[in-house]
PDB file of C-alpha atoms in Angstrom:
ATOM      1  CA  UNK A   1       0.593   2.237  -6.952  1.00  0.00           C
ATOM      2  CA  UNK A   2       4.390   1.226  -6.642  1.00  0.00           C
ATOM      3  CA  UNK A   3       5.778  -0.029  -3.530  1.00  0.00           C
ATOM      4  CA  UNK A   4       9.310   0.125  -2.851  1.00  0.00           C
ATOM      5  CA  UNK A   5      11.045  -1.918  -0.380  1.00  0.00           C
ATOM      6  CA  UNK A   6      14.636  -2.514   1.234  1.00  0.00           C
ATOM      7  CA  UNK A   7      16.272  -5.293   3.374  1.00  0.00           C
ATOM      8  CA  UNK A   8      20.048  -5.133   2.913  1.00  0.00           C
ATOM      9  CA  UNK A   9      20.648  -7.542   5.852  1.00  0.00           C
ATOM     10  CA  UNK A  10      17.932 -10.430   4.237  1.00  0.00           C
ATOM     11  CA  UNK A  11      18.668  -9.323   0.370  1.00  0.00           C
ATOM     12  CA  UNK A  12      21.468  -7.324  -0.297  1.00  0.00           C
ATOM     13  CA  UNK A  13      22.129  -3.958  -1.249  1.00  0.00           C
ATOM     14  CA  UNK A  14      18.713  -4.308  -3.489  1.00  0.00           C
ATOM     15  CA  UNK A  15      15.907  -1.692  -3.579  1.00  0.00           C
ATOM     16  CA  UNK A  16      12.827  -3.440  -5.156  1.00  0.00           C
ATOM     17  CA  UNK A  17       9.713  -1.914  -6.790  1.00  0.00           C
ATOM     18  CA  UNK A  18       6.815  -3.463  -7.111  1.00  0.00           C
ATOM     19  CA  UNK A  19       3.205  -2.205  -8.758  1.00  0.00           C
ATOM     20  CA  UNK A  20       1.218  -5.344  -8.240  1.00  0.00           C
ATOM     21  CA  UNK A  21       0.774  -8.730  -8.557  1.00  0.00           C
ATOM     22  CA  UNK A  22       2.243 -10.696 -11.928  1.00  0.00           C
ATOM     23  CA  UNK A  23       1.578 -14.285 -12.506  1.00  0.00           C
ATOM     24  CA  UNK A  24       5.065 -16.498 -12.494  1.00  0.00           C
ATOM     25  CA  UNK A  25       4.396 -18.259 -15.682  1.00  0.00           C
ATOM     26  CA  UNK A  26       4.278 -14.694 -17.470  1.00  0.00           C
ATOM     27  CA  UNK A  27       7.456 -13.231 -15.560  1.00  0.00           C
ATOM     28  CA  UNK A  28      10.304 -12.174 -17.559  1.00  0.00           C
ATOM     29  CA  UNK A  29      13.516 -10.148 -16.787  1.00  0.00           C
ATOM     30  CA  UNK A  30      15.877  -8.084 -18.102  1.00  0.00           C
ATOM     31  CA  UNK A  31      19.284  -6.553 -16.364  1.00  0.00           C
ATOM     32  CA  UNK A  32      21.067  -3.964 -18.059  1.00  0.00           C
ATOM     33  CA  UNK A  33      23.882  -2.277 -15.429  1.00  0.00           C
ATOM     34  CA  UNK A  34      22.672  -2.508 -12.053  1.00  0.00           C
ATOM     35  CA  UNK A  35      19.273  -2.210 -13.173  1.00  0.00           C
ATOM     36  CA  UNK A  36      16.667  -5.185 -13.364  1.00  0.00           C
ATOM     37  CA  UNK A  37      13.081  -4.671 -15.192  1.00  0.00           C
ATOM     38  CA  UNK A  38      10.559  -7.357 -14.401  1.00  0.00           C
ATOM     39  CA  UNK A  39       7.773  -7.162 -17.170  1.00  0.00           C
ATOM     40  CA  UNK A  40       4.771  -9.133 -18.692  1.00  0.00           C
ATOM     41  CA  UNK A  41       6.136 -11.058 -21.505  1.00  0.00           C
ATOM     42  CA  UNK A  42       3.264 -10.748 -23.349  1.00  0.00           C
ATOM     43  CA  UNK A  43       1.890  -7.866 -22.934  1.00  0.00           C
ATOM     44  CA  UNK A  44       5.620  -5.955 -21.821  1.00  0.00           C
ATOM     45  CA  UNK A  45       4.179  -4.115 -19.063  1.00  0.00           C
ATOM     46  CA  UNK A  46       6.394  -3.189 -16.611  1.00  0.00           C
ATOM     47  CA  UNK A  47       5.981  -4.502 -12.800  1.00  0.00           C
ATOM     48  CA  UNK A  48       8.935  -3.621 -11.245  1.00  0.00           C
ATOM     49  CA  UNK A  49      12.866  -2.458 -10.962  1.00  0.00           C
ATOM     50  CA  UNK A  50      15.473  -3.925  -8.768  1.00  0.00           C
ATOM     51  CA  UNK A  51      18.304  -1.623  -8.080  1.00  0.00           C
ATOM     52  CA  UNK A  52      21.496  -3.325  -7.745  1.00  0.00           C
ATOM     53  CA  UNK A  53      24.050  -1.889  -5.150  1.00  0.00           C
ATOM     54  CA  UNK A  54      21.730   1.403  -4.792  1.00  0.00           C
ATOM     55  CA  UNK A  55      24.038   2.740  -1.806  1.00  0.00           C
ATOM     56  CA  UNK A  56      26.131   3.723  -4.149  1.00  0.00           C
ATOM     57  CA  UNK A  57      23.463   6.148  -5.430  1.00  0.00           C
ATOM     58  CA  UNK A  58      21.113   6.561  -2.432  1.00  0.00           C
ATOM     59  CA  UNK A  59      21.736   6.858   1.212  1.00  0.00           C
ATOM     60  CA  UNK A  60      18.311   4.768   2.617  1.00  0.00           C
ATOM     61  CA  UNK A  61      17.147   4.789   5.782  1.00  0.00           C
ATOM     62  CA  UNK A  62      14.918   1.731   7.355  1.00  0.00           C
ATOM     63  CA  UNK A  63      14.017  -1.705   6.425  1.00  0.00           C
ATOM     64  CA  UNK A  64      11.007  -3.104   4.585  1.00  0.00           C
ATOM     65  CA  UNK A  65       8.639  -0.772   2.688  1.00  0.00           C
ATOM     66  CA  UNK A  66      10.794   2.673   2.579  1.00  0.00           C
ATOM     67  CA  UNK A  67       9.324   5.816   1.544  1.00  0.00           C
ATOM     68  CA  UNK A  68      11.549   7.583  -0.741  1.00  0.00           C
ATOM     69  CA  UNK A  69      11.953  11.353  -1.505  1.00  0.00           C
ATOM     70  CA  UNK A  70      11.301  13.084  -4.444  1.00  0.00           C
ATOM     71  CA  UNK A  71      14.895  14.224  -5.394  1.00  0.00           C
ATOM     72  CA  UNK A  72      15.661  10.129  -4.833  1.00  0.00           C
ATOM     73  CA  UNK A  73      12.929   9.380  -7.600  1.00  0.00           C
ATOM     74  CA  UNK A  74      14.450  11.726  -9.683  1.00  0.00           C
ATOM     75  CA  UNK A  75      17.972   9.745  -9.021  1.00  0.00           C
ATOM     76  CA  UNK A  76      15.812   6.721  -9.682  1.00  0.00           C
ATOM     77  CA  UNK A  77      14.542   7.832 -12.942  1.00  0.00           C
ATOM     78  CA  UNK A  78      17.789   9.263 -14.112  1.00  0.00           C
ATOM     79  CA  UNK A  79      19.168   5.681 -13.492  1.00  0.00           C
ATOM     80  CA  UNK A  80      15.477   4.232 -15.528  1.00  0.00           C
ATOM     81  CA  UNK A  81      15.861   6.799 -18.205  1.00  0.00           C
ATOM     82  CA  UNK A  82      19.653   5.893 -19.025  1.00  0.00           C
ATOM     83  CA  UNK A  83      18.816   2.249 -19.673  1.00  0.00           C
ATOM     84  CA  UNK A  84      15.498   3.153 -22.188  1.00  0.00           C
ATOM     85  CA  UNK A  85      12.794   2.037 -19.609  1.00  0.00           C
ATOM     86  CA  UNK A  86       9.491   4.017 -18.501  1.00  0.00           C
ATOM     87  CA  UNK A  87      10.046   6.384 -14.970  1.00  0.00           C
ATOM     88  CA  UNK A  88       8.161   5.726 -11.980  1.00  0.00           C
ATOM     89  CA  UNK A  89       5.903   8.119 -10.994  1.00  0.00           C
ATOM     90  CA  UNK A  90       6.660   9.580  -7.722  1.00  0.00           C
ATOM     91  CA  UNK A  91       3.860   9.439  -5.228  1.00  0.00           C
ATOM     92  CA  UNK A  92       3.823  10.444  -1.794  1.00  0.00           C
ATOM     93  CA  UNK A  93       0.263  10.513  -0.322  1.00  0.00           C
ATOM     94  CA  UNK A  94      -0.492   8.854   3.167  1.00  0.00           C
ATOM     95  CA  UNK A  95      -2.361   5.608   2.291  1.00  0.00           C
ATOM     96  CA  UNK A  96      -3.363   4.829   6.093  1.00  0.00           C
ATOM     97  CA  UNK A  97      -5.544   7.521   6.865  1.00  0.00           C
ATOM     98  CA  UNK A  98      -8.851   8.424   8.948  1.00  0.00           C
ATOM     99  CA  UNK A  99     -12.462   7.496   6.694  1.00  0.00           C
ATOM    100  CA  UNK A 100     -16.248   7.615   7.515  1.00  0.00           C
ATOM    101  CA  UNK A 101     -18.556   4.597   6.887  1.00  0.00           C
ATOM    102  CA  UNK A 102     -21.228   6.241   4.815  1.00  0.00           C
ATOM    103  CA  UNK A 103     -22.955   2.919   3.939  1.00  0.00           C
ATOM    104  CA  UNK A 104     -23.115  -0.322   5.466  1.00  0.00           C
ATOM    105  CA  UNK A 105     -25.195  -3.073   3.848  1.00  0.00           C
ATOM    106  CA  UNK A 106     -25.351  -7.033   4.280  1.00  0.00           C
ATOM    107  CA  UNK A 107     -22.938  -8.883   1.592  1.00  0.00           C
ATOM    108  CA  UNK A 108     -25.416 -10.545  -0.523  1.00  0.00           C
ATOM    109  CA  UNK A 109     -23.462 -14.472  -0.712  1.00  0.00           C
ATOM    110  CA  UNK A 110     -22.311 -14.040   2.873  1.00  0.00           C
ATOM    111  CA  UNK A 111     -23.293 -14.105   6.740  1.00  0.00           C
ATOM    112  CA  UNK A 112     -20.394 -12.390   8.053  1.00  0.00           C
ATOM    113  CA  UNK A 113     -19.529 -10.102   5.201  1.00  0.00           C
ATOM    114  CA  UNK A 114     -20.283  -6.164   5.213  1.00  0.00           C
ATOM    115  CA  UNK A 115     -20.452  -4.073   1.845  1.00  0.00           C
ATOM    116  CA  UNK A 116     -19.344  -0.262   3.002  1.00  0.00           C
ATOM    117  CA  UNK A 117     -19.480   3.283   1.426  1.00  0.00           C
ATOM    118  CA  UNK A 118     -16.370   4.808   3.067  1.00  0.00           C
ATOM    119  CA  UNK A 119     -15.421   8.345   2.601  1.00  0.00           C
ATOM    120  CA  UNK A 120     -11.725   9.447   2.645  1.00  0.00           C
ATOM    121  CA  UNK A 121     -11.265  13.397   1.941  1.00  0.00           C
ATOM    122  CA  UNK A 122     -13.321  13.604  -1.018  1.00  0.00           C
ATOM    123  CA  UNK A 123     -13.502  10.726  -2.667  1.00  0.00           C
ATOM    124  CA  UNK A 124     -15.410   7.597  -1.946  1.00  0.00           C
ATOM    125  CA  UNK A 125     -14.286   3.836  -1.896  1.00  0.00           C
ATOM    126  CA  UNK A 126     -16.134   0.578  -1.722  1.00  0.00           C
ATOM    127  CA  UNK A 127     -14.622  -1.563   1.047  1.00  0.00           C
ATOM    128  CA  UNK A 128     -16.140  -5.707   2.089  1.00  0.00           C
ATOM    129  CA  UNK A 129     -15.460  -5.846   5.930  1.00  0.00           C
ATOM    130  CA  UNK A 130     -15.921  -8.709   7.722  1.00  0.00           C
ATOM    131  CA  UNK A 131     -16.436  -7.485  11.719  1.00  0.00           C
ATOM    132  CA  UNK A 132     -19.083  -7.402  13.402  1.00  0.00           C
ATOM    133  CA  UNK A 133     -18.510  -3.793  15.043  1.00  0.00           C
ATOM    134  CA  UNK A 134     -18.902  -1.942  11.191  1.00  0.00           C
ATOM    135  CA  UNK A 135     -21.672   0.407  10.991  1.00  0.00           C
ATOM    136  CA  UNK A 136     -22.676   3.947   9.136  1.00  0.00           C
ATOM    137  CA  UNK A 137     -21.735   7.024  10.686  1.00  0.00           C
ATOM    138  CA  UNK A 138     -18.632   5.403  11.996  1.00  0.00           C
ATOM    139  CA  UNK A 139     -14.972   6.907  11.865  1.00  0.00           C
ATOM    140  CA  UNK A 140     -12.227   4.478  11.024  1.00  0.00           C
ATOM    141  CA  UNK A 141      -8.726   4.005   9.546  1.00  0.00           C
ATOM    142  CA  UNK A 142      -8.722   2.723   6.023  1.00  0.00           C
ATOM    143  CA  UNK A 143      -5.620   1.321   4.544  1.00  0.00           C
ATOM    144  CA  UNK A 144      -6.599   2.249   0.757  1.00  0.00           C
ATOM    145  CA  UNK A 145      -4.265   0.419  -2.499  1.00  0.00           C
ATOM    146  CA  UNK A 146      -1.280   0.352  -2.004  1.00  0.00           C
ATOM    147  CA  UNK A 147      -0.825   0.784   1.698  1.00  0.00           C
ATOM    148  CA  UNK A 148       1.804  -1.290   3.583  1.00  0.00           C
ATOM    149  CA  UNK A 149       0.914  -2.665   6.692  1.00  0.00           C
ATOM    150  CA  UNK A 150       2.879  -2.933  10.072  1.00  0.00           C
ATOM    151  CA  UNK A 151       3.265  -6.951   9.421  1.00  0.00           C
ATOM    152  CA  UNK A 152       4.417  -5.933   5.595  1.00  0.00           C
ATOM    153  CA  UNK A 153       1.047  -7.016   3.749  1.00  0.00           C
ATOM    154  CA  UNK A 154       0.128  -4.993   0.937  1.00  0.00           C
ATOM    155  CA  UNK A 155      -3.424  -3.533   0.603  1.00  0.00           C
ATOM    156  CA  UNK A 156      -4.289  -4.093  -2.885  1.00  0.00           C
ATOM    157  CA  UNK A 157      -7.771  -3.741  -4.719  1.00  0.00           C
ATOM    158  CA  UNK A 158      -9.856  -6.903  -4.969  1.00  0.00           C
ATOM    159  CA  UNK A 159     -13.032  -9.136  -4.741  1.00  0.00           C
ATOM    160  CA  UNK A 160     -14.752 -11.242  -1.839  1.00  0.00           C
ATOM    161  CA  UNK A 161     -17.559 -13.003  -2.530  1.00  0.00           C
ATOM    162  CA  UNK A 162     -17.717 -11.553  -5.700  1.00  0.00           C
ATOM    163  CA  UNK A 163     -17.837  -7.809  -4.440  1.00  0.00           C
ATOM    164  CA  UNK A 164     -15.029  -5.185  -5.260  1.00  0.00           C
ATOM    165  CA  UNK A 165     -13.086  -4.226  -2.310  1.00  0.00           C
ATOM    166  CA  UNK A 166     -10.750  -1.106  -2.706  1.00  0.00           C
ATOM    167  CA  UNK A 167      -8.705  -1.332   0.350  1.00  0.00           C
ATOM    168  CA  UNK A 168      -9.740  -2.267   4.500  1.00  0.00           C
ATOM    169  CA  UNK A 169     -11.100  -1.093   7.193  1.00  0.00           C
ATOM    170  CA  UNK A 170      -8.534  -1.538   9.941  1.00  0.00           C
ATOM    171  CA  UNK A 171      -8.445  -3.195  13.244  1.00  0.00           C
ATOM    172  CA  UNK A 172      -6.365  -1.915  16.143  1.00  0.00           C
ATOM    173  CA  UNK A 173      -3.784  -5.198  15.663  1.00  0.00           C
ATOM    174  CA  UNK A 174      -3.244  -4.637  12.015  1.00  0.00           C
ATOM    175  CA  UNK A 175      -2.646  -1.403  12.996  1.00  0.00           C
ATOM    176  CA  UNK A 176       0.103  -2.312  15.106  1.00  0.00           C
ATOM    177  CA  UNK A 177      -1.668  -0.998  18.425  1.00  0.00           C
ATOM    178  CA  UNK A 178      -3.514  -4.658  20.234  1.00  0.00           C
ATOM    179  CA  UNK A 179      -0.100  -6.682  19.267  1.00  0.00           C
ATOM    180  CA  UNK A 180      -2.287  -9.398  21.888  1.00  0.00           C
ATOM    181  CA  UNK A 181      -5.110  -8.949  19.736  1.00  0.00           C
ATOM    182  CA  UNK A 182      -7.571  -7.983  22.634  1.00  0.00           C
ATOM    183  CA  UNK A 183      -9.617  -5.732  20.478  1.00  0.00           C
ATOM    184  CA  UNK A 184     -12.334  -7.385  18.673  1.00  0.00           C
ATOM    185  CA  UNK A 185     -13.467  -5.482  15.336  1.00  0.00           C
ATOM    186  CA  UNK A 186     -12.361  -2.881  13.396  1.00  0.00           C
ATOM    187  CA  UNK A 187     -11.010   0.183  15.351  1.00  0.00           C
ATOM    188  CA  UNK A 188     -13.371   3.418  15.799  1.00  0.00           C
ATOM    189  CA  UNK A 189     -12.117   7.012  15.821  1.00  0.00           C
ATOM    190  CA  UNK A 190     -14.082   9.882  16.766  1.00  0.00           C
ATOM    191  CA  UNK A 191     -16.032  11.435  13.855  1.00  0.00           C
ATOM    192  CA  UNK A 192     -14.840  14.826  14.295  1.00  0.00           C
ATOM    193  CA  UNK A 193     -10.988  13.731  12.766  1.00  0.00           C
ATOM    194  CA  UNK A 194     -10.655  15.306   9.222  1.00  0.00           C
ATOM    195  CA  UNK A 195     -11.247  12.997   6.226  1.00  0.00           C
ATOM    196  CA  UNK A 196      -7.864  11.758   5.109  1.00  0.00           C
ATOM    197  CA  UNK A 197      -5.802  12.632   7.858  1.00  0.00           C
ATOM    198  CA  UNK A 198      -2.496  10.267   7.581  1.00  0.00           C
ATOM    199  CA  UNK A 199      -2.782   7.472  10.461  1.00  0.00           C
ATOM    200  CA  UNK A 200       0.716   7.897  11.952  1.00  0.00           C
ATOM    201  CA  UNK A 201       0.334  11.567  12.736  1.00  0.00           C
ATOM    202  CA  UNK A 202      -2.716  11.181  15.248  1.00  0.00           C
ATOM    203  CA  UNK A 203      -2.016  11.298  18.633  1.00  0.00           C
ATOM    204  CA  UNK A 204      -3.963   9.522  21.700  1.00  0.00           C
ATOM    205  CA  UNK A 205      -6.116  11.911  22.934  1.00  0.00           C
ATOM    206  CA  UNK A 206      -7.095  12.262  19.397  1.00  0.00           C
ATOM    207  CA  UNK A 207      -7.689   8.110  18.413  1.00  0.00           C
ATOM    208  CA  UNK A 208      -9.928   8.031  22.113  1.00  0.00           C
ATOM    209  CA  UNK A 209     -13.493   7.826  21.970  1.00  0.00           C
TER     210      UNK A 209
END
């Protein structure tokens, strides 16, 4: 999942994509024009762009993670394409969105630790959660790969304890919505919300219980 972020006031006229993590000591660059291509050097798989002095191409609106359109991929690519590199693939699902806990068993090296079957439209993702509050038959949000958070972390696939974790359940304060952090737990939405509805276009009446 690429992520592509902008901070003209803290970095410059720089838009940045990223598709994961890359370990420094196997970081290597390469700038042709105004466009930078960090890669593997070993194996030469690409991890991100920078685009140098993109207003001159692009008109983008906010700062931090930015979601682009599709005809500013395309302007993207074209710029990608001219230089011999590989395109981004434009993506544009939600990636905070309403889930069911199916499952909810005991992590087996843990006391605190919760090993979830969490349903999102029609597919199914294994999720470690560590509150208290997590049961089956519960409705949550679930900030799946490659989600950005309100604080700017970046949901991305993983282990704990050993166990595969593909993505979080989310509390009301990662969410954005207990900035005092009153809420204890993971946040519960009603179970009648459809599966995979994005997060930012629920209203109250619909996130109270």
């Amino acid at each position: 999942m690429w992520i592509s972020f902008y901070n003209r006031q803290g970095v410059g006229d720089v838009l940045m994509f990223s598709k994961g993590h890359l370990d420094r000591s196997k970081i290597a660059v390469e700038t042709i024009a105004n466009v930078t291509r960090i890669y593997n050097k070993e194996t030469k798989e690409t991890f991100g762009y920078n685009f140098h002095h993109i207003s001159e191409r692009l008109e983008i609106e906010g700062n931090g993670h930015v979601q682009l359109s599709e005809g500013q991929m395309d302007t993207l690519n074209q710029l990608i394409y001219e230089q011999g590199y590989d395109p981004i693939p434009y993506e544009n699902e939600p990636r905070i969105v309403v889930g069911k806990v199916l499952t909810c068993v005991d992590h087996e090296d843990s006391d605190h630790l919760h090993v979830t079957e969490t349903q999102v439209g029609e597919d199914v993702y294994q999720i470690v959660c560590g509150a208290s509050n997590v049961h089956a038959d519960m409705g949550v949000i679930v900030a799946l790969p490659g989600a950005v958070m309100p604080n700017g972390q970046v949901i991305r696939p993983g282990e704990l304890r050993g166990v595969a974790s593909q993505g979080m359940l989310c509390s009301a304060y990662e969410l954005g919505r207990d900035p005092e952090h009153k809420q204890k737990g993971i946040m519960e939405v009603p179970l009648d919300l459809e599966l995979g509805t994005p997060f930012d276009q629920l209203t109250s009446e619909q996130l109270a219980l």
